[in-house]
PDB file of C-alpha atoms and ligand atoms in Angstrom:
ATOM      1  CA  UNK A   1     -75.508  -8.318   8.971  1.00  0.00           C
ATOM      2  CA  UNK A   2     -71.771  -7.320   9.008  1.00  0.00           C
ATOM      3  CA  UNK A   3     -69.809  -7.006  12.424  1.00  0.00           C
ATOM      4  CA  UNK A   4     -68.459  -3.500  12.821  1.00  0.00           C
ATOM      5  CA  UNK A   5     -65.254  -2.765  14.862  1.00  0.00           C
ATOM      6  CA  UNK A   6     -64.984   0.605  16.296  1.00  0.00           C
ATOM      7  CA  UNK A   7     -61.042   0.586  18.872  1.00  0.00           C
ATOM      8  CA  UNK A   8     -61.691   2.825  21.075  1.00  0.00           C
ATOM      9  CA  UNK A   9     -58.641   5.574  21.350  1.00  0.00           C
ATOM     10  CA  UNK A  10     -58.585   5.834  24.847  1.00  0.00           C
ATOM     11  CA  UNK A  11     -56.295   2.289  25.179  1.00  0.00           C
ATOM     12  CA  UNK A  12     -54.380   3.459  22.868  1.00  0.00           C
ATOM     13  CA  UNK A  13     -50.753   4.996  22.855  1.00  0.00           C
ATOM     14  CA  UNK A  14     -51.352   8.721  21.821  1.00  0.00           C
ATOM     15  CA  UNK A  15     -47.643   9.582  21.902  1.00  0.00           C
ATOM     16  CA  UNK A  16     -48.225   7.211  18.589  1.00  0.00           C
ATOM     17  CA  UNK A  17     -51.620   7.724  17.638  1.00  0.00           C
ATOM     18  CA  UNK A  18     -50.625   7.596  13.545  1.00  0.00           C
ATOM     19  CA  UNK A  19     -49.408   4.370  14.087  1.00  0.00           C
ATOM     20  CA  UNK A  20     -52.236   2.985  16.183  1.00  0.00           C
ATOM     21  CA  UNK A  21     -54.478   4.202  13.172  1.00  0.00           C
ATOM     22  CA  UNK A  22     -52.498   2.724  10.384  1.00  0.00           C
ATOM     23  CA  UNK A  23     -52.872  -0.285  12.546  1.00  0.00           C
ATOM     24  CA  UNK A  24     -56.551  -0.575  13.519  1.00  0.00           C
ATOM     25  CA  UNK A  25     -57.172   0.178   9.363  1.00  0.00           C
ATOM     26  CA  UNK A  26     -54.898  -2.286   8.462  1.00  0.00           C
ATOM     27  CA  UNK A  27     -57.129  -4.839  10.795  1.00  0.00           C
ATOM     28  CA  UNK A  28     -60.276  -3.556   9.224  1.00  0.00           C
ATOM     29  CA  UNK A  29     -61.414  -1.439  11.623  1.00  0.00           C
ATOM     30  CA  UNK A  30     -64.282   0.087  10.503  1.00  0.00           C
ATOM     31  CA  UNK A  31     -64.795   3.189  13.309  1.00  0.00           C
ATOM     32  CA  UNK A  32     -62.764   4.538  15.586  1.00  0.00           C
ATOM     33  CA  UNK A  33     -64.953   5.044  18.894  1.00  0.00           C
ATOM     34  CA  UNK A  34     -64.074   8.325  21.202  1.00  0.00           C
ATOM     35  CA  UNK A  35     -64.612   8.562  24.800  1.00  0.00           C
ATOM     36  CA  UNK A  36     -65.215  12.200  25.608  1.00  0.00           C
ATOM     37  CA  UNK A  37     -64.941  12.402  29.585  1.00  0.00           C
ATOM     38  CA  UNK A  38     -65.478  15.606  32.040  1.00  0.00           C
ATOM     39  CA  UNK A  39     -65.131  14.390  35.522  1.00  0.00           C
ATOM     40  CA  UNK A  40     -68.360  15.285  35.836  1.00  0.00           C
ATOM     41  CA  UNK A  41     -71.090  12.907  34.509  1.00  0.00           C
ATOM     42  CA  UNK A  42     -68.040  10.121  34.826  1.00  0.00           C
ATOM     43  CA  UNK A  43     -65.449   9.660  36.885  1.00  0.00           C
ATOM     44  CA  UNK A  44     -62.657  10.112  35.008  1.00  0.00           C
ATOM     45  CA  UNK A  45     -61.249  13.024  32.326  1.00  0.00           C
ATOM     46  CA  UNK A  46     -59.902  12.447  29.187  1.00  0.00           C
ATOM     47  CA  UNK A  47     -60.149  13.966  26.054  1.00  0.00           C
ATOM     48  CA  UNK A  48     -62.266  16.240  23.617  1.00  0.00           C
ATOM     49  CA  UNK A  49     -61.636  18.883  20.301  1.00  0.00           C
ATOM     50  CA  UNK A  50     -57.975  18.549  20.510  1.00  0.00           C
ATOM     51  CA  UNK A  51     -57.817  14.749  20.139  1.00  0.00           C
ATOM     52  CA  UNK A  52     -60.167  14.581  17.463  1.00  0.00           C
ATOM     53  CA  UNK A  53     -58.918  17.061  15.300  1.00  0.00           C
ATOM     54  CA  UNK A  54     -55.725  15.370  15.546  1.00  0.00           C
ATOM     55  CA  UNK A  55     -57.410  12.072  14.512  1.00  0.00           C
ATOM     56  CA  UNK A  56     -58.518  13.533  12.005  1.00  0.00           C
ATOM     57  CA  UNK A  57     -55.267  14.523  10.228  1.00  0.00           C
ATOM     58  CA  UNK A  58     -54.304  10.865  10.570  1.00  0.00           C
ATOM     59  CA  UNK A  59     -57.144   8.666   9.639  1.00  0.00           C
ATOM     60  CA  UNK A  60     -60.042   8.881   7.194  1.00  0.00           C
ATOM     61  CA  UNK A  61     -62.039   6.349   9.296  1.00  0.00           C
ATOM     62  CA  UNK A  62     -65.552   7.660  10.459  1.00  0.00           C
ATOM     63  CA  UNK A  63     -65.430   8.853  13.989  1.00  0.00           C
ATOM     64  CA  UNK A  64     -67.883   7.771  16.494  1.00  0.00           C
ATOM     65  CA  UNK A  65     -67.599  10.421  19.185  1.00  0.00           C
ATOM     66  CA  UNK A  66     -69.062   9.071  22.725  1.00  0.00           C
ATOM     67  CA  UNK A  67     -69.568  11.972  24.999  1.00  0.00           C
ATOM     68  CA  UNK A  68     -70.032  10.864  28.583  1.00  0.00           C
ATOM     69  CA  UNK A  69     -70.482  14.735  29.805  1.00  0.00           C
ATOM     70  CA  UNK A  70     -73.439  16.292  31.348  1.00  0.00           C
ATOM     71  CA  UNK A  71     -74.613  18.954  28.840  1.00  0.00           C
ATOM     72  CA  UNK A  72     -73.621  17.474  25.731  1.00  0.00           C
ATOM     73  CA  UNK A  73     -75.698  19.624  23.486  1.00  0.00           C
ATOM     74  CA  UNK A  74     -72.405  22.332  24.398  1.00  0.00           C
ATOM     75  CA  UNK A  75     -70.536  20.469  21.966  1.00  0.00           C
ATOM     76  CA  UNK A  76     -72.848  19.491  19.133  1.00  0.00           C
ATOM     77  CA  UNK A  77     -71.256  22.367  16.909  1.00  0.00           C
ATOM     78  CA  UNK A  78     -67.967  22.212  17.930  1.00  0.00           C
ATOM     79  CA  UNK A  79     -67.834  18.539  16.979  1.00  0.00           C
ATOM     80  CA  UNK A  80     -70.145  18.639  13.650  1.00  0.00           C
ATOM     81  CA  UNK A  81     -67.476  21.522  12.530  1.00  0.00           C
ATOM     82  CA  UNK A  82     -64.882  19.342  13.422  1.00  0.00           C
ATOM     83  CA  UNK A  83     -66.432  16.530  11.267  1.00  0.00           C
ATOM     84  CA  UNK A  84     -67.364  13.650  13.448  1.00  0.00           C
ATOM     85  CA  UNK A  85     -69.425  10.917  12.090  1.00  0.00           C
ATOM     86  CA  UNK A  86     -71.548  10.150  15.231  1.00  0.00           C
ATOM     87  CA  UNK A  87     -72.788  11.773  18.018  1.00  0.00           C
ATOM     88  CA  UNK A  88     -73.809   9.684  21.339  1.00  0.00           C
ATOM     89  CA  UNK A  89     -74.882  11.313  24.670  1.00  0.00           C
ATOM     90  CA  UNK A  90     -75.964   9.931  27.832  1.00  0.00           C
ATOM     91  CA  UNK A  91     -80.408  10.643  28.154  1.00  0.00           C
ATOM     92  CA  UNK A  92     -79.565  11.714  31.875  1.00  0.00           C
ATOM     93  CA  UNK A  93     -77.053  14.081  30.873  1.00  0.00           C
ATOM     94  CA  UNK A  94     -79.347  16.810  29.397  1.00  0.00           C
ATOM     95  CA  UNK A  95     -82.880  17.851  30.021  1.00  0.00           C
ATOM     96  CA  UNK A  96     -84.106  17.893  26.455  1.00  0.00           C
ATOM     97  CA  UNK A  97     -82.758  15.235  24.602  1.00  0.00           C
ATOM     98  CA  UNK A  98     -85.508  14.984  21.794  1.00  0.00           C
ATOM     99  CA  UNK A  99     -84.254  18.328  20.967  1.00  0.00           C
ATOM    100  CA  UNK A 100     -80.888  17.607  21.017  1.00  0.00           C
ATOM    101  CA  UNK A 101     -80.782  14.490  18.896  1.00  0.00           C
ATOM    102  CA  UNK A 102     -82.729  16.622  16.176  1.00  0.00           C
ATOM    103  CA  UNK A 103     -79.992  19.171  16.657  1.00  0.00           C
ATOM    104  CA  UNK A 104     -77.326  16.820  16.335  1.00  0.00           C
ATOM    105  CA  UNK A 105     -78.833  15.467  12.709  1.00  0.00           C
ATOM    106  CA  UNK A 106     -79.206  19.077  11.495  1.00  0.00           C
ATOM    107  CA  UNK A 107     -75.391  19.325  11.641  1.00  0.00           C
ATOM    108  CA  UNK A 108     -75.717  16.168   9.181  1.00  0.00           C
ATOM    109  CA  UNK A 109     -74.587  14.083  12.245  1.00  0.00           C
ATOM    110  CA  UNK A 110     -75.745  10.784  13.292  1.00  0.00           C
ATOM    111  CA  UNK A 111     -77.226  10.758  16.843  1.00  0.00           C
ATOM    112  CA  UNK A 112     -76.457   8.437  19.248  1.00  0.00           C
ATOM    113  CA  UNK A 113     -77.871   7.706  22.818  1.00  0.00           C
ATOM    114  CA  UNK A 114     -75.886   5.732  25.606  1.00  0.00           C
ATOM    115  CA  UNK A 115     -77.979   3.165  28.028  1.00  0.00           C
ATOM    116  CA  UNK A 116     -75.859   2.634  31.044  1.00  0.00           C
ATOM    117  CA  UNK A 117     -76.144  -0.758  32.720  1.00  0.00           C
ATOM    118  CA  UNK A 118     -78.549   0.959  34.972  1.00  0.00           C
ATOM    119  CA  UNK A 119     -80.523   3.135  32.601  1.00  0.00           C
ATOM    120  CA  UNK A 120     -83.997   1.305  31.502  1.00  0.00           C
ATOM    121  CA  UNK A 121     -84.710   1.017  27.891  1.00  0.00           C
ATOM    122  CA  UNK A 122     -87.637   3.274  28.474  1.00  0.00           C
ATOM    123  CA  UNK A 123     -85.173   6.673  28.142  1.00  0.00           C
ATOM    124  CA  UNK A 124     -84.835   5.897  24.255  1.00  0.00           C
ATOM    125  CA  UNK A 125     -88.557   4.129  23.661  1.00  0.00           C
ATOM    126  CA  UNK A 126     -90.278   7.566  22.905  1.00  0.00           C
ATOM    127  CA  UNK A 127     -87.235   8.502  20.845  1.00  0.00           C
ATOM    128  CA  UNK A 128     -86.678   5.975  18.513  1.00  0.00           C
ATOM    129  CA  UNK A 129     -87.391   7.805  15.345  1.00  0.00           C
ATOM    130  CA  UNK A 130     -84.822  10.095  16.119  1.00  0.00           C
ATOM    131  CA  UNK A 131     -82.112   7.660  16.713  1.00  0.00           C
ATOM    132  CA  UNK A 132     -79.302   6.416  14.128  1.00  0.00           C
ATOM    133  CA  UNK A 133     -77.398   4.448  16.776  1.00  0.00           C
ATOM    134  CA  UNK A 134     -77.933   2.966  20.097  1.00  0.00           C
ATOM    135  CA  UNK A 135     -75.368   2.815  22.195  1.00  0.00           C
ATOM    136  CA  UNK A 136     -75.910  -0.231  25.389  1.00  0.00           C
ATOM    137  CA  UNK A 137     -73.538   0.271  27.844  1.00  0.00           C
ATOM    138  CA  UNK A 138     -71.779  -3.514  29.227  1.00  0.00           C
ATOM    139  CA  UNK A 139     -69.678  -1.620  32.076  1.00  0.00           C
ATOM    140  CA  UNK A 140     -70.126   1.086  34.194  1.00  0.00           C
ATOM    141  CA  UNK A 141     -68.437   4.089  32.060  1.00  0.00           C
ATOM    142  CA  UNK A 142     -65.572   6.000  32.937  1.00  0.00           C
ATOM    143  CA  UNK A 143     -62.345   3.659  32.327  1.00  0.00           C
ATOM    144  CA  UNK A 144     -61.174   1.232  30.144  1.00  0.00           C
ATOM    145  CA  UNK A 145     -60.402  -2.356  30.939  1.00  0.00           C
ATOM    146  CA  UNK A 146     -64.390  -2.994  32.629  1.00  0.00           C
ATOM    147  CA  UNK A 147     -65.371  -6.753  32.991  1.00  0.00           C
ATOM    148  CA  UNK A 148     -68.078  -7.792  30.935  1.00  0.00           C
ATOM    149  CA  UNK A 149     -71.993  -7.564  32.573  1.00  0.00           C
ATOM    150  CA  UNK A 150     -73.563 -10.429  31.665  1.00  0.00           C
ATOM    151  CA  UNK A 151     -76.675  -9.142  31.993  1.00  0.00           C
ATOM    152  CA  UNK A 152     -76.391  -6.810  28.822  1.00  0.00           C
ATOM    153  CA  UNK A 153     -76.806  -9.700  26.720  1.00  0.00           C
ATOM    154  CA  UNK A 154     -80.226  -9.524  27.421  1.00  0.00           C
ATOM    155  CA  UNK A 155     -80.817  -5.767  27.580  1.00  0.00           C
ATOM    156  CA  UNK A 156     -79.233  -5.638  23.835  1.00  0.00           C
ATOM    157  CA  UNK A 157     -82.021  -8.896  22.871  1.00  0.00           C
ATOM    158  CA  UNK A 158     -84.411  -6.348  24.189  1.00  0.00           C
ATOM    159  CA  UNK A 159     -82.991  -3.146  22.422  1.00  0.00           C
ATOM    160  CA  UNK A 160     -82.978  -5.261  19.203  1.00  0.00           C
ATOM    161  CA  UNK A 161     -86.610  -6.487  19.792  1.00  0.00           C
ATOM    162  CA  UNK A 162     -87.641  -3.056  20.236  1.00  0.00           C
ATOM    163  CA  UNK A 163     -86.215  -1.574  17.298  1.00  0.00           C
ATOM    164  CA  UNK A 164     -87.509  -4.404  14.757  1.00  0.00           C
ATOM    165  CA  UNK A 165     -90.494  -3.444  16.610  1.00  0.00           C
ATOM    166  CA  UNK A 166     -90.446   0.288  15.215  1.00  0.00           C
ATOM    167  CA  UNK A 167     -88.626  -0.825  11.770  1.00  0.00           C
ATOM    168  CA  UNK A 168     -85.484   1.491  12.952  1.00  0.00           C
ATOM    169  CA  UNK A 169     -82.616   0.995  10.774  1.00  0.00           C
ATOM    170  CA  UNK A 170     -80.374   2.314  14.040  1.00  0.00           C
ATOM    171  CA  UNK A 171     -76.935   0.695  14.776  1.00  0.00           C
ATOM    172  CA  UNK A 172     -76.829  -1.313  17.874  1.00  0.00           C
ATOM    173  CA  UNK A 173     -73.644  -0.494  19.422  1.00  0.00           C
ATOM    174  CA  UNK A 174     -71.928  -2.188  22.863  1.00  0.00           C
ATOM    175  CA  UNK A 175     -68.997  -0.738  24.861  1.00  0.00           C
ATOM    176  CA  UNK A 176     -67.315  -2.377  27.529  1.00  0.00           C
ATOM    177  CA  UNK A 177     -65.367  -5.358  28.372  1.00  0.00           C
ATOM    178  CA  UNK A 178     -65.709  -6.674  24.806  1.00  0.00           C
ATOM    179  CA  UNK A 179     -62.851  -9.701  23.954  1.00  0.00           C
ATOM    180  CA  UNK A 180     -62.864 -12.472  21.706  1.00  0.00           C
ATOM    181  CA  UNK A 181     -65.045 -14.593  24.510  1.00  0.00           C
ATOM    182  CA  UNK A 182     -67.699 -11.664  25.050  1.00  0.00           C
ATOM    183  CA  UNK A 183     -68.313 -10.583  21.236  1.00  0.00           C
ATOM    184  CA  UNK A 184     -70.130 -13.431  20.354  1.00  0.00           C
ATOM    185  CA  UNK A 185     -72.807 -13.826  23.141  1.00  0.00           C
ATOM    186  CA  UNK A 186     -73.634  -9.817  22.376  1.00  0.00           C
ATOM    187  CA  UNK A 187     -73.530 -10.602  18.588  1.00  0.00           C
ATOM    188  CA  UNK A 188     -75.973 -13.389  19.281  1.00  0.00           C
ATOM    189  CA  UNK A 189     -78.595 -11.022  21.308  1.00  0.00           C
ATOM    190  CA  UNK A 190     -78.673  -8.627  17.608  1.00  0.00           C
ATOM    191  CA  UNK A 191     -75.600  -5.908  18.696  1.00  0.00           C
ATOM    192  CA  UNK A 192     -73.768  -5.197  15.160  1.00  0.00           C
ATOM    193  CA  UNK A 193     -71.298  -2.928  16.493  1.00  0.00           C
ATOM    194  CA  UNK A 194     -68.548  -3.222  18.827  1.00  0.00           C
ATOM    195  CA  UNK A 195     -66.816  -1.053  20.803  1.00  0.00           C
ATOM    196  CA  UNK A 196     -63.495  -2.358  22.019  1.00  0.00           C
ATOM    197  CA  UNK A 197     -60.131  -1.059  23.830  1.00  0.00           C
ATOM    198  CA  UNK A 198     -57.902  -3.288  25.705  1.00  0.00           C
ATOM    199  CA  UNK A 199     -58.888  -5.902  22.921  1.00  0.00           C
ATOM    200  CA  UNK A 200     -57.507  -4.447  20.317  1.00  0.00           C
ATOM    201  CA  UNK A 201     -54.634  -2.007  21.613  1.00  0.00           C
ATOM    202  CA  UNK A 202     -54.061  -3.956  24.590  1.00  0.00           C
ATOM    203  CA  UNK A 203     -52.709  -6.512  22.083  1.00  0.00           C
ATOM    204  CA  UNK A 204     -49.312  -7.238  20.512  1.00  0.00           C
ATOM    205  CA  UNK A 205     -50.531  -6.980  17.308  1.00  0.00           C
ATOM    206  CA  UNK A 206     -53.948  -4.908  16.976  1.00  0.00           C
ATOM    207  CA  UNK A 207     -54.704  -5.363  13.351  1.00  0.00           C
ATOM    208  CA  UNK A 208     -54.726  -9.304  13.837  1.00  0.00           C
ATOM    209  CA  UNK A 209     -56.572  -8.317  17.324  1.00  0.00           C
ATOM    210  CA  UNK A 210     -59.601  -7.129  15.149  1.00  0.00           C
ATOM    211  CA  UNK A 211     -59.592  -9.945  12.630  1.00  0.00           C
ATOM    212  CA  UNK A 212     -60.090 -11.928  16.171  1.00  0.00           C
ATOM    213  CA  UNK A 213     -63.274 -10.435  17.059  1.00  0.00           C
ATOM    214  CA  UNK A 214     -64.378 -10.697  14.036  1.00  0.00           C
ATOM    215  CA  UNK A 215     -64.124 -14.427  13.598  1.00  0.00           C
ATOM    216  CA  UNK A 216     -65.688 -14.914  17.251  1.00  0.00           C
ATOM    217  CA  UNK A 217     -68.619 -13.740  15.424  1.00  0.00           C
ATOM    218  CA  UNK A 218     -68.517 -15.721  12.855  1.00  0.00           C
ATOM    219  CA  UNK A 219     -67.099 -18.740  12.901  1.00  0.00           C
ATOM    220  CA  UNK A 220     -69.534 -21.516  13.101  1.00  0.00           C
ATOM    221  CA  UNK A 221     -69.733 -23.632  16.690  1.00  0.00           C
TER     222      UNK A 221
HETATM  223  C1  DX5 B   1     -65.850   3.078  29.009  1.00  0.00           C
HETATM  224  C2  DX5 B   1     -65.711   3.604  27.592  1.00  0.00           C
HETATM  225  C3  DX5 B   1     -65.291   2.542  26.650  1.00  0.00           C
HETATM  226  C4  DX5 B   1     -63.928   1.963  26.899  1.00  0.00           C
HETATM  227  C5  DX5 B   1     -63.948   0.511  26.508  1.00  0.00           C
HETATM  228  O1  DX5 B   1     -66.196   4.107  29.840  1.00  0.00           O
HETATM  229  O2  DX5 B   1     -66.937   4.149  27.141  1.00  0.00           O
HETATM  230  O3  DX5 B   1     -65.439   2.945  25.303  1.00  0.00           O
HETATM  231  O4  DX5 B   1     -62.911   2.615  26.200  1.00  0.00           O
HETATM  232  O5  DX5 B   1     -62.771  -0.097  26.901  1.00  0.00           O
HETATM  233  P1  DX5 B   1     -62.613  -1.680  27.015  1.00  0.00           P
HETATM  234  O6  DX5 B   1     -62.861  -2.239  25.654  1.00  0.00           O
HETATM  235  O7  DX5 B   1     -61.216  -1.836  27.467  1.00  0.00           O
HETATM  236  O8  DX5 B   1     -63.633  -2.149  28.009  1.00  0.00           O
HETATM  237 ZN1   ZN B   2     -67.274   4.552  24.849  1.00  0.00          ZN
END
């Protein structure tokens, strides 16, 4: 299994987004994650079609689009016209989310659902099938710069177990508080893709920031 970096745009500098692109592809970034905020189903507000249409005049890389919004399913054509790789919602944030995920693949999407630390792996169990990512949540969402829960270590062991269980070929995807210390304990517990903000564009040098993570996963101990 290959580790899969996807920076996540909100730590980065927007006033120089091209160059915080060129960067993160230089560093062999493979995604570049976006955290869609309304104030609403988070605390904070950030950014939506504006931001990635802008992306996407300055990067080819895949965008994974994170929407932590209550009624996501508003936004599964806007974003599927605006050519976003992945789409990942929230299970609390809609009432029909079996529906949605289907909707989200007919606009040749991949659909994503987000476990907060809270939020038991029984909200995607029925779901599976329609899944192409799995997003567990390792802070509380709504800013950048979380600590680490330990405790998702073992929620992701048990997201991994459950889709060997079902033969899903879904990405398991973390977000929060992921450094060079964290990456490899979540790596361990069968997570293959890696969100990560401050760790990359809260470095000096991001492209070298990404080779970093990467080694934590593999170098041998
Ligand atoms: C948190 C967001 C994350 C955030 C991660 O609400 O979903 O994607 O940008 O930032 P770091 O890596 O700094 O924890
Ligand atoms: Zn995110």
């Amino acid at each position: 299994m290959n580790v899969r970096i996807a920076p996540s745009v909100l730590s980065a500098d927007l006033g120089r987004l091209k160059e915080a692109m060129a960067a993160i592809e230089r560093g062999g970034a493979e995604w570049i994650h976006v955290d869609v905020m309304d104030g609403r189903f988070v605390p904070n507000l950030t950014f939506g079609a504006p931001l990635i249409r802008a992306l996407k005049k300055v990067s080819n890389l895949p965008l994974d689009v994170h929407l932590m919004v209550a009624e996501p399913e508003k936004y599964i054509e806007e974003y599927a016209d605006l050519g976003a790789a992945v789409f990942t919602f929230h299970p609390e944030a809609t009432l029909h989310v079996q529906r949605q995920l289907a909707r989200v693949r007919e606009r040749g999407m991949g659909a994503g659902l987000a476990l907060n630390p809270a939020s038991p792996i029984g909200l995607i169990e029925e779901v599976v099938d329609d899944l192409d990512l799995v997003l567990v949540m390792s802070v509380n969402p709504g800013f950048g710069g979380q600590r680490y829960i330990e405790a998702s270590s073992d929620k992701i062991r048990r997201v991994r177990a459950l889709l060997n269980a079902r033969q899903s070929p879904a990405v398991l995807e973390v977000d929060g508080g992921i450094t060079a210390a964290t990456i490899r304990p979540a790596w361990e517990a069968g997570a293959d893709t890696f969100v990560a903000g401050t760790a990359v564009f809260g470095e000096a040098d991001p492209a070298r920031a990404i080779q970093k993570l990467k080694q934590a996963c593999t170098i041998a101990v």
